[in-house]
XYZ file of N, CA and C in Angstrom:
639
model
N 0.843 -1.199 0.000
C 0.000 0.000 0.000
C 0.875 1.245 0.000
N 0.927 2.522 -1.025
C 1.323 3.444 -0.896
C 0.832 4.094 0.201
N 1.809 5.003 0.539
C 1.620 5.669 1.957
C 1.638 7.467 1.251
N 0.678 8.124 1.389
C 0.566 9.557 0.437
C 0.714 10.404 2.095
N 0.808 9.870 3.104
C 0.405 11.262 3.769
C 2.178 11.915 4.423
N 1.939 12.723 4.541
C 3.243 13.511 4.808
C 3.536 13.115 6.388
N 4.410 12.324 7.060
C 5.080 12.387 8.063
C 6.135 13.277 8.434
N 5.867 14.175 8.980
C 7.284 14.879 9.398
C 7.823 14.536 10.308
N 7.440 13.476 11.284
C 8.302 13.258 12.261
C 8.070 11.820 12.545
N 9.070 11.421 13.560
C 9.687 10.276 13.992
C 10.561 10.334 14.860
N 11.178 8.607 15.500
C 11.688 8.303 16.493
C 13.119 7.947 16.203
N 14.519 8.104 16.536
C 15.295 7.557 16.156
C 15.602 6.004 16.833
N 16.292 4.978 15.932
C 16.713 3.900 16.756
C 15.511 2.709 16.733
N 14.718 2.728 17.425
C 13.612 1.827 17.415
C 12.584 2.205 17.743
N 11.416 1.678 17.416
C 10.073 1.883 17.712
C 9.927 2.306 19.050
N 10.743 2.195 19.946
C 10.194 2.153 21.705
C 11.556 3.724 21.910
N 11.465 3.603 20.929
C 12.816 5.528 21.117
C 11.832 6.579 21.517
N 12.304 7.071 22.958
C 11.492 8.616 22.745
C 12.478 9.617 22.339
N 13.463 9.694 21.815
C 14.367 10.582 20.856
C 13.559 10.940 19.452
N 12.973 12.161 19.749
C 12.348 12.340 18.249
C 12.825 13.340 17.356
N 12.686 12.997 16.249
C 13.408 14.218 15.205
C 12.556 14.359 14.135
N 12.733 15.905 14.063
C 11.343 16.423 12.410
C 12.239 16.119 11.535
N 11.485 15.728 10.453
C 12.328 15.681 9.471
C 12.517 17.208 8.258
N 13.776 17.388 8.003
C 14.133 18.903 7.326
C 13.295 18.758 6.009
N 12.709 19.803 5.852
C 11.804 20.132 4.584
C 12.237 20.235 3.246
N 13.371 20.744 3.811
C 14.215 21.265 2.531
C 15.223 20.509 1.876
N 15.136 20.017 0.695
C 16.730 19.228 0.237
C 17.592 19.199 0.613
N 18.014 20.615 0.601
C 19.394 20.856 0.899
C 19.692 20.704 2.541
N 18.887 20.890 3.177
C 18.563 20.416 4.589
C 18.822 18.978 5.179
N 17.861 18.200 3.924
C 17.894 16.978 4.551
C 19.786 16.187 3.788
N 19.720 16.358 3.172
C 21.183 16.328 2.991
C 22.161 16.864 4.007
N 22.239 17.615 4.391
C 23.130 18.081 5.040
C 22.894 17.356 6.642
N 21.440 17.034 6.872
C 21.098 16.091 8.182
C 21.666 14.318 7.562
N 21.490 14.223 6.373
C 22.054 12.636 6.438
C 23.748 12.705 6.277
N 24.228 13.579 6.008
C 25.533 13.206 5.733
C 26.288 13.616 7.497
N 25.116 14.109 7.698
C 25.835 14.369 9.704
C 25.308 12.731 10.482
N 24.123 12.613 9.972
C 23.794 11.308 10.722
C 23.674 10.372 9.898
N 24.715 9.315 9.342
C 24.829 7.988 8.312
C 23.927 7.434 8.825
N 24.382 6.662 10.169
C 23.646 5.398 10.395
C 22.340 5.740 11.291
N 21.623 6.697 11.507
C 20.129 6.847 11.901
C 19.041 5.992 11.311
N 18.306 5.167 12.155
C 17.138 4.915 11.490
C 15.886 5.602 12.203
N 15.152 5.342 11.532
C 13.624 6.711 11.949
C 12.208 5.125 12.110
N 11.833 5.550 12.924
C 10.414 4.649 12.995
C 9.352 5.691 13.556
N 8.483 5.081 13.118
C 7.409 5.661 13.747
C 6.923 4.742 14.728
N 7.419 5.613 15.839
C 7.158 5.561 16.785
C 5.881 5.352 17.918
N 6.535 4.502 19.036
C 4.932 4.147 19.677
C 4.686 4.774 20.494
N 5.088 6.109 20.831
C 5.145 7.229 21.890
C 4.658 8.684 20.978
N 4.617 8.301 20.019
C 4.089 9.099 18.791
C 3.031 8.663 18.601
N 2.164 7.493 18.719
C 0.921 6.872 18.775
C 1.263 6.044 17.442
N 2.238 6.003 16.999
C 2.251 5.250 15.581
C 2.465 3.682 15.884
N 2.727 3.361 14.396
C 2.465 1.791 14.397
C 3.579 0.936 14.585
N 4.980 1.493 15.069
C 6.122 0.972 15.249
C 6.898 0.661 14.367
N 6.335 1.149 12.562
C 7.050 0.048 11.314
C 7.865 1.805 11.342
N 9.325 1.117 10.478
C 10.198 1.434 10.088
C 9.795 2.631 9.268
N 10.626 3.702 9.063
C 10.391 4.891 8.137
C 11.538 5.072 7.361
N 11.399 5.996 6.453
C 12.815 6.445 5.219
C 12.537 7.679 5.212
N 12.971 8.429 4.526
C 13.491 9.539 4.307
C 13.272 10.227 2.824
N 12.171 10.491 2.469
C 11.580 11.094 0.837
C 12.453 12.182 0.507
N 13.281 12.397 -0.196
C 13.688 13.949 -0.403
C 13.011 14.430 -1.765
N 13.003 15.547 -2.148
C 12.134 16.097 -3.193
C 12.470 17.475 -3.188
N 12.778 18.379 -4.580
C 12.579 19.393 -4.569
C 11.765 20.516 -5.015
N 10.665 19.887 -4.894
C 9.523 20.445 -6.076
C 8.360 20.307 -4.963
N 8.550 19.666 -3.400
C 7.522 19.702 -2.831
C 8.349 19.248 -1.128
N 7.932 19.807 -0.068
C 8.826 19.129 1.045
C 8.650 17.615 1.173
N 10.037 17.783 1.920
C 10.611 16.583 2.510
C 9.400 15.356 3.189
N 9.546 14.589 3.643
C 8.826 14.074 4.499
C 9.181 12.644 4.861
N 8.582 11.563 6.135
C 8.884 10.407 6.167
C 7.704 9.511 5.547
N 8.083 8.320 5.288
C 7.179 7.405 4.428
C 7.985 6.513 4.959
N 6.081 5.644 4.777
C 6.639 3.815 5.902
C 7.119 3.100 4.477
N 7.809 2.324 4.938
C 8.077 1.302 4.168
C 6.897 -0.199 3.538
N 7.499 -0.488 2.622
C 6.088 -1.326 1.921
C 5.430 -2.885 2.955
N 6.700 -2.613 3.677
C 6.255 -3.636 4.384
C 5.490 -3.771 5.569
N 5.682 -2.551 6.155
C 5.140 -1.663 7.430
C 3.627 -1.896 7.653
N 3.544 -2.274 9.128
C 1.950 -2.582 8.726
C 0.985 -1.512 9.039
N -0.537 -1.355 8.551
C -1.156 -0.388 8.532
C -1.177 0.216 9.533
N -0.886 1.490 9.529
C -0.945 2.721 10.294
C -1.902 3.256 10.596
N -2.394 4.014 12.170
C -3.579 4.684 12.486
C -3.069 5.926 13.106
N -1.748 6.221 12.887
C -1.105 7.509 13.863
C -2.009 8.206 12.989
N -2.493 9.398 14.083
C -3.637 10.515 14.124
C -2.370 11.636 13.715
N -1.544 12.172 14.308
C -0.622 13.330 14.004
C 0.567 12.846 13.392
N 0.468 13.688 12.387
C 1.988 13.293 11.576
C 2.717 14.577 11.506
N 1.933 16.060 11.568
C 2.733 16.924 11.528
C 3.720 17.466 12.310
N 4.609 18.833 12.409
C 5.919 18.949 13.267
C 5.222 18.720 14.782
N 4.520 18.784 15.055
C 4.009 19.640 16.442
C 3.687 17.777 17.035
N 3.463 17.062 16.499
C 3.552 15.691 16.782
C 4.133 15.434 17.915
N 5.143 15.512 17.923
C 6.242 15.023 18.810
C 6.769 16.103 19.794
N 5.428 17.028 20.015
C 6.036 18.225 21.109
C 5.966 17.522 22.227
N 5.409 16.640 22.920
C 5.674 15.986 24.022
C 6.648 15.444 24.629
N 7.617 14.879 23.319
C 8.819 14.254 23.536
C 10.044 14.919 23.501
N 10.087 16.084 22.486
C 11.047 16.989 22.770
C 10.768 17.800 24.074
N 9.894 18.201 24.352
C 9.625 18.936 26.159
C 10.042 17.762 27.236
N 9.538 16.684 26.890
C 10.388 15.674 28.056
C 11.258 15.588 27.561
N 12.339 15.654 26.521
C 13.961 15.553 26.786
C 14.434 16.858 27.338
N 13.531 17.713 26.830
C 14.204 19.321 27.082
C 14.112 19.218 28.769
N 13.301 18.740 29.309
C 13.337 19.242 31.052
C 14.114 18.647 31.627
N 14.292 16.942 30.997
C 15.056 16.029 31.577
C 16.531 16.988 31.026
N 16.485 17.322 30.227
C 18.186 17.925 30.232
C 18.589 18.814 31.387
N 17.154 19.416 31.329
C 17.186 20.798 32.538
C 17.636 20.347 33.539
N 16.925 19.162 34.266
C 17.541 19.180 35.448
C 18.505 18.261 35.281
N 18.830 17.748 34.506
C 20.593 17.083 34.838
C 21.193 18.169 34.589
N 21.470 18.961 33.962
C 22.345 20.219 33.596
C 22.284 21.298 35.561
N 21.291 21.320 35.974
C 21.066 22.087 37.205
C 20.977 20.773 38.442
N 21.600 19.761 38.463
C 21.442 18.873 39.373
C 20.688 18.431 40.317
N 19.544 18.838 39.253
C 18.229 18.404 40.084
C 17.562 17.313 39.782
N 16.853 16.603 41.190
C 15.966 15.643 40.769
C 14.472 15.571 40.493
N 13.750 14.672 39.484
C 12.849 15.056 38.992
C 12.297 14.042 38.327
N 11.180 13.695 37.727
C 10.130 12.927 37.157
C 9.755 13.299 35.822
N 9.942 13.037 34.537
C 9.067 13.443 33.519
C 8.419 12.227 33.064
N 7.310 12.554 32.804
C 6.509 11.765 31.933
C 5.538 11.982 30.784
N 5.437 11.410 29.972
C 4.192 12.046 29.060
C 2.787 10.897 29.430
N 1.656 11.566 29.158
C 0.440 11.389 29.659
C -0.274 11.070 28.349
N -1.084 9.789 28.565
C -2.118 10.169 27.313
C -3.519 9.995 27.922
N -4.333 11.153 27.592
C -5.431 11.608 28.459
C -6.587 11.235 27.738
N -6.663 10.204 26.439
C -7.445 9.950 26.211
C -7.404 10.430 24.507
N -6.489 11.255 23.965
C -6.682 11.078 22.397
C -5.084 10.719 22.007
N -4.455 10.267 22.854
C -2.895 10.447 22.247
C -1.952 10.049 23.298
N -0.421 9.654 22.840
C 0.273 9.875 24.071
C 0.995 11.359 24.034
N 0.821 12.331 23.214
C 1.023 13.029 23.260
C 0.543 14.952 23.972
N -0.575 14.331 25.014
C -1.362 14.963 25.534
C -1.624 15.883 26.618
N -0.273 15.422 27.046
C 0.491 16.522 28.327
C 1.772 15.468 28.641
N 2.623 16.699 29.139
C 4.311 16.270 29.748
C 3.545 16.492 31.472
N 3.911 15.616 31.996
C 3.840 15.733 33.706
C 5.359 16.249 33.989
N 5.722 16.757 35.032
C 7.041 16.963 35.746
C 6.975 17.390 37.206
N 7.622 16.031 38.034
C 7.557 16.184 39.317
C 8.691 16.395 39.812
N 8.981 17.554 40.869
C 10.099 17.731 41.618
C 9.818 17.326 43.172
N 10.584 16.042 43.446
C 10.068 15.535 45.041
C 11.375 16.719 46.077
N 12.007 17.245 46.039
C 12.587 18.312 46.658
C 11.574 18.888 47.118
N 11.224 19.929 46.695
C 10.381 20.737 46.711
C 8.805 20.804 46.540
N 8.183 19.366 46.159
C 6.677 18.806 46.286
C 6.110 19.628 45.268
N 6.945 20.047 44.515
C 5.628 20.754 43.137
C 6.141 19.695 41.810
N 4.555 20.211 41.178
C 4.502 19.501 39.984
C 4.513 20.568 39.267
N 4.361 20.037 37.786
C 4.298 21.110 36.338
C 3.471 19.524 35.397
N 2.605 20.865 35.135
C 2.020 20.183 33.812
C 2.081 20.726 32.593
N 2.539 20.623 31.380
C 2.320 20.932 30.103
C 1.163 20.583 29.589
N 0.147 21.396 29.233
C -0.696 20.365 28.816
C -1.466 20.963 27.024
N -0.842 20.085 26.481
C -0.926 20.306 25.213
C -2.111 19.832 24.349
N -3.082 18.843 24.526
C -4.226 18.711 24.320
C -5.524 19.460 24.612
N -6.547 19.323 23.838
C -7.378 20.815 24.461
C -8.094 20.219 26.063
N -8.801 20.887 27.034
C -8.836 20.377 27.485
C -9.884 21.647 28.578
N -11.289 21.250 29.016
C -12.632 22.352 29.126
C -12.336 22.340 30.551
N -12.934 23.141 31.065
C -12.680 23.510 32.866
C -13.057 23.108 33.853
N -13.817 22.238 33.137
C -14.115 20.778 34.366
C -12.829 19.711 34.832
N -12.868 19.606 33.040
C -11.568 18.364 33.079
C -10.637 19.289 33.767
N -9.995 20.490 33.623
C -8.697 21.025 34.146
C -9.028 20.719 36.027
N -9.961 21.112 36.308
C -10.153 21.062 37.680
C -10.208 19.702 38.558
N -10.609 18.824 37.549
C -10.346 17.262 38.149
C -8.757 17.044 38.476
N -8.029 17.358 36.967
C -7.061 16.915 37.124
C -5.713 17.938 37.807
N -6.762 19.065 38.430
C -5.876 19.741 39.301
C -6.060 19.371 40.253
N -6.627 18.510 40.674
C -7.024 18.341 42.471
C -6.049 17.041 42.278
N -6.026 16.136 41.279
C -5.629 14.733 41.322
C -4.231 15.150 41.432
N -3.881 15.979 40.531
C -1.928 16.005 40.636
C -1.659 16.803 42.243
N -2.772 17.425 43.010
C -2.445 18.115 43.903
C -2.158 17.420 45.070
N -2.941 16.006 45.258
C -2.793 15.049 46.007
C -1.479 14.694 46.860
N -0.261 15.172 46.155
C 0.994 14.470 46.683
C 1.991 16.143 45.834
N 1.743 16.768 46.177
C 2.117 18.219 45.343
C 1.877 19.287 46.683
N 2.392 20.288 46.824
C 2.251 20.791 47.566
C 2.053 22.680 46.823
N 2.036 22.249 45.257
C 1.906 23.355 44.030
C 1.909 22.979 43.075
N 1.219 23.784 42.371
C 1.043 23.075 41.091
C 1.007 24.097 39.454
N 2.197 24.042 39.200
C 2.405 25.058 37.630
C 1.581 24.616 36.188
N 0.453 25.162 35.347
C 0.128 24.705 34.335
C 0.978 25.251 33.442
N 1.280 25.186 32.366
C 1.562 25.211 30.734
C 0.732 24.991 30.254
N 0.016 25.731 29.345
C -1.110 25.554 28.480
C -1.139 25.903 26.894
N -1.038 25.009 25.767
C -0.804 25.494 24.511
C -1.799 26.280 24.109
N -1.264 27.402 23.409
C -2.273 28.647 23.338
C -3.466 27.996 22.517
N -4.424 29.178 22.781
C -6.148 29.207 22.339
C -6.826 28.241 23.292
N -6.150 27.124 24.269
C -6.699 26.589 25.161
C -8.405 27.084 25.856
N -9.165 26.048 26.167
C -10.101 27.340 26.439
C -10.175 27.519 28.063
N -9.231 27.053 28.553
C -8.873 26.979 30.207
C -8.504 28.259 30.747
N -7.704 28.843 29.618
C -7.179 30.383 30.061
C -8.056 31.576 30.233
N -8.754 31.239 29.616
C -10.372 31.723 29.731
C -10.530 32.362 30.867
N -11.086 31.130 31.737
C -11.290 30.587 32.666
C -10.456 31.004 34.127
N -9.032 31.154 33.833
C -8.014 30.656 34.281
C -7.384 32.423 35.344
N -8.371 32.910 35.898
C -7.953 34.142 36.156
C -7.765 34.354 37.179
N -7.673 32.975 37.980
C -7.788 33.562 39.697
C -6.758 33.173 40.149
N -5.675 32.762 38.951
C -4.275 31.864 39.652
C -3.220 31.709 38.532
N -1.765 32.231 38.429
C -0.923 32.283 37.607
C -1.228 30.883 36.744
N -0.988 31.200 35.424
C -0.911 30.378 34.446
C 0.205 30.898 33.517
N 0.406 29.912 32.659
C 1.551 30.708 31.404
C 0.774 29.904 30.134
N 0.974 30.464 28.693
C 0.451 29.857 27.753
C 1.590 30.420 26.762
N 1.703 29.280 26.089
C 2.998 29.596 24.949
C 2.952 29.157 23.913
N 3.154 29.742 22.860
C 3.070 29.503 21.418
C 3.845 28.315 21.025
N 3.296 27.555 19.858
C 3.825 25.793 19.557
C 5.314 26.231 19.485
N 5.350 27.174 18.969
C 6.803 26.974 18.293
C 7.539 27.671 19.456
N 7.248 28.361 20.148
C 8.220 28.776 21.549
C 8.339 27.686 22.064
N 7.072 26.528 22.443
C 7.629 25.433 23.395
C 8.397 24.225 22.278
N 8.468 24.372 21.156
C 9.446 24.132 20.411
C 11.200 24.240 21.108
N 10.858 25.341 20.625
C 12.496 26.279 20.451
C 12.984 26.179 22.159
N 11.920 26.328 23.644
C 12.491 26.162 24.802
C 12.630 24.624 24.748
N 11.905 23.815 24.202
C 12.378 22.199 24.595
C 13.480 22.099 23.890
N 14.176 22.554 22.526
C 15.245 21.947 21.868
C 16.378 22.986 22.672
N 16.406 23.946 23.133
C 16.924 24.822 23.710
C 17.471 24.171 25.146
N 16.624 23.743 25.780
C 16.950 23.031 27.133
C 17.879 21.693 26.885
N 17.480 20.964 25.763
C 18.091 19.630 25.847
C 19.332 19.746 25.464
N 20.031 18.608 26.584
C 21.522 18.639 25.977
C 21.907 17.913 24.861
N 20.720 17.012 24.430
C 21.236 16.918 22.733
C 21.346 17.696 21.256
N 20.519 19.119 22.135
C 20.200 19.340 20.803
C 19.132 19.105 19.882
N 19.110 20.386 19.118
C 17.545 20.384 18.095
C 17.950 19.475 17.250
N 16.397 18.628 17.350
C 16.673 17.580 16.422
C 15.696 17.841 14.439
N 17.128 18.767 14.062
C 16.635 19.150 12.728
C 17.854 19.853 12.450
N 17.862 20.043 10.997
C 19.132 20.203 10.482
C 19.282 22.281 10.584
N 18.170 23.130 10.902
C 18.368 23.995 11.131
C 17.177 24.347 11.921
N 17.292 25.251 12.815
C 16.501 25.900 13.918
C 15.545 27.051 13.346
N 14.469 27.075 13.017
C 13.426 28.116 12.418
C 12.628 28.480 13.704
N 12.861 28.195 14.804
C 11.461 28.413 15.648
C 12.404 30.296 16.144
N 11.054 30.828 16.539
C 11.636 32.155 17.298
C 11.750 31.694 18.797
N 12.696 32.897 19.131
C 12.313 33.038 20.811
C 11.336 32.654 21.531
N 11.043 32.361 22.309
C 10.056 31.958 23.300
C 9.178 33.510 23.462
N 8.255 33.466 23.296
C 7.008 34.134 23.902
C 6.488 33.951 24.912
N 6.450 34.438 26.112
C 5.299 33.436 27.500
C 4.260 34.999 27.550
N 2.932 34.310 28.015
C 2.226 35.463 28.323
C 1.808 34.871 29.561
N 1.484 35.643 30.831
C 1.223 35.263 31.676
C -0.231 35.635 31.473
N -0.910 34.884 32.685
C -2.628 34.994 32.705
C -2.572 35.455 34.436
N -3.707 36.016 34.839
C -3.606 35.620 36.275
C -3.545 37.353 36.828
């Protein structure tokens, strides 16, 4: 079965990799990413919600880049294929860098809340008894309030992240919040990690935060 839909992203290494990398749009891009990384392989990934089969590398100059499963790969139901896919996994490497870089201890996890595993980053600091949630799926002010009492349980505070247009922020006026544009929590997750943006050049801007509250 031909595979027509555009993957931009993936896992390096194996299906069970949360190391994820977009793939460069541009020819000359993705060239310049394979001749830095020979032996990479890309799967789509099961932390990506994908189907675990193997991926390649399309180059083209008449239309972007993208990944495509292989013929053997079995049918696929991953829901997100575009860049923003894999913001869960670059924010959990980016924090996990954070605190090894600041020698702190800490918890990341990604959450799937019911459409994805890509649906919020959890981050617990037992030092200090606060949590942080990223929460990148949409998500109405009931649900936020359940699952603020539940993380509060063993928390002694509790920080949201909320991907903008959320309709929580709304809402959200009686107590600091932050909401940040895809591509700021982009550019702070590849920014934090000590591996490095995983793409052959960095397009995201500066970080934007707007506070609420």
């Amino acid at each position: 079965m031909l595979d027509h839909r555009l993957v931009q992203t993936a896992v390096i290494g194996h299906q069970n990799s949360d190391d994820p990398v977009i793939l460069p749009m541009d020819a000359w891009e993705l060239d310049r990413w394979r001749e830095a990384h020979p032996g990479y392989s890309y799967w789509c990934g099961l932390q990506l919600g994908g189907c675990g089969g193997e991926l390649s590398g399309r180059r083209y100059t008449t239309k972007v880049c993208h990944f495509a499963h292989h013929p053997a790969a079995p049918v696929c139901h991953r829901k997100n294929n575009g860049e923003s896919s894999d913001d869960h996994l670059l924010i959990k490497r980016g924090v996990q860098g954070l605190l090894a870089e600041r020698k702190m201890k800490g918890r990341v996890e990604t959450r799937d809340l019911g459409t994805g595993p890509g649906d919020a980053v959890d981050v617990y600091l037992p030092e200090s008894r606060r949590r942080l949630r990223f929460q990148l799926s949409a998500v109405d002010h009931r649900a936020w309030r359940q699952a603020d009492d539940e993380l509060a349980a063993d928390a002694d505070g509790i920080d949201w992240i909320f991907a903008s247009g959320s309709p929580v922020i709304r809402n959200n006026l009686g107590r600091t919040a932050a909401s940040c544009r895809s591509a700021a929590k982009r550019w702070a997750a590849s920014a934090a990690s000590t591996s490095g943006p995983r793409r052959g050049t960095a397009r995201c801007p500066g970080p934007r935060w707007r506070t609420v509250g």
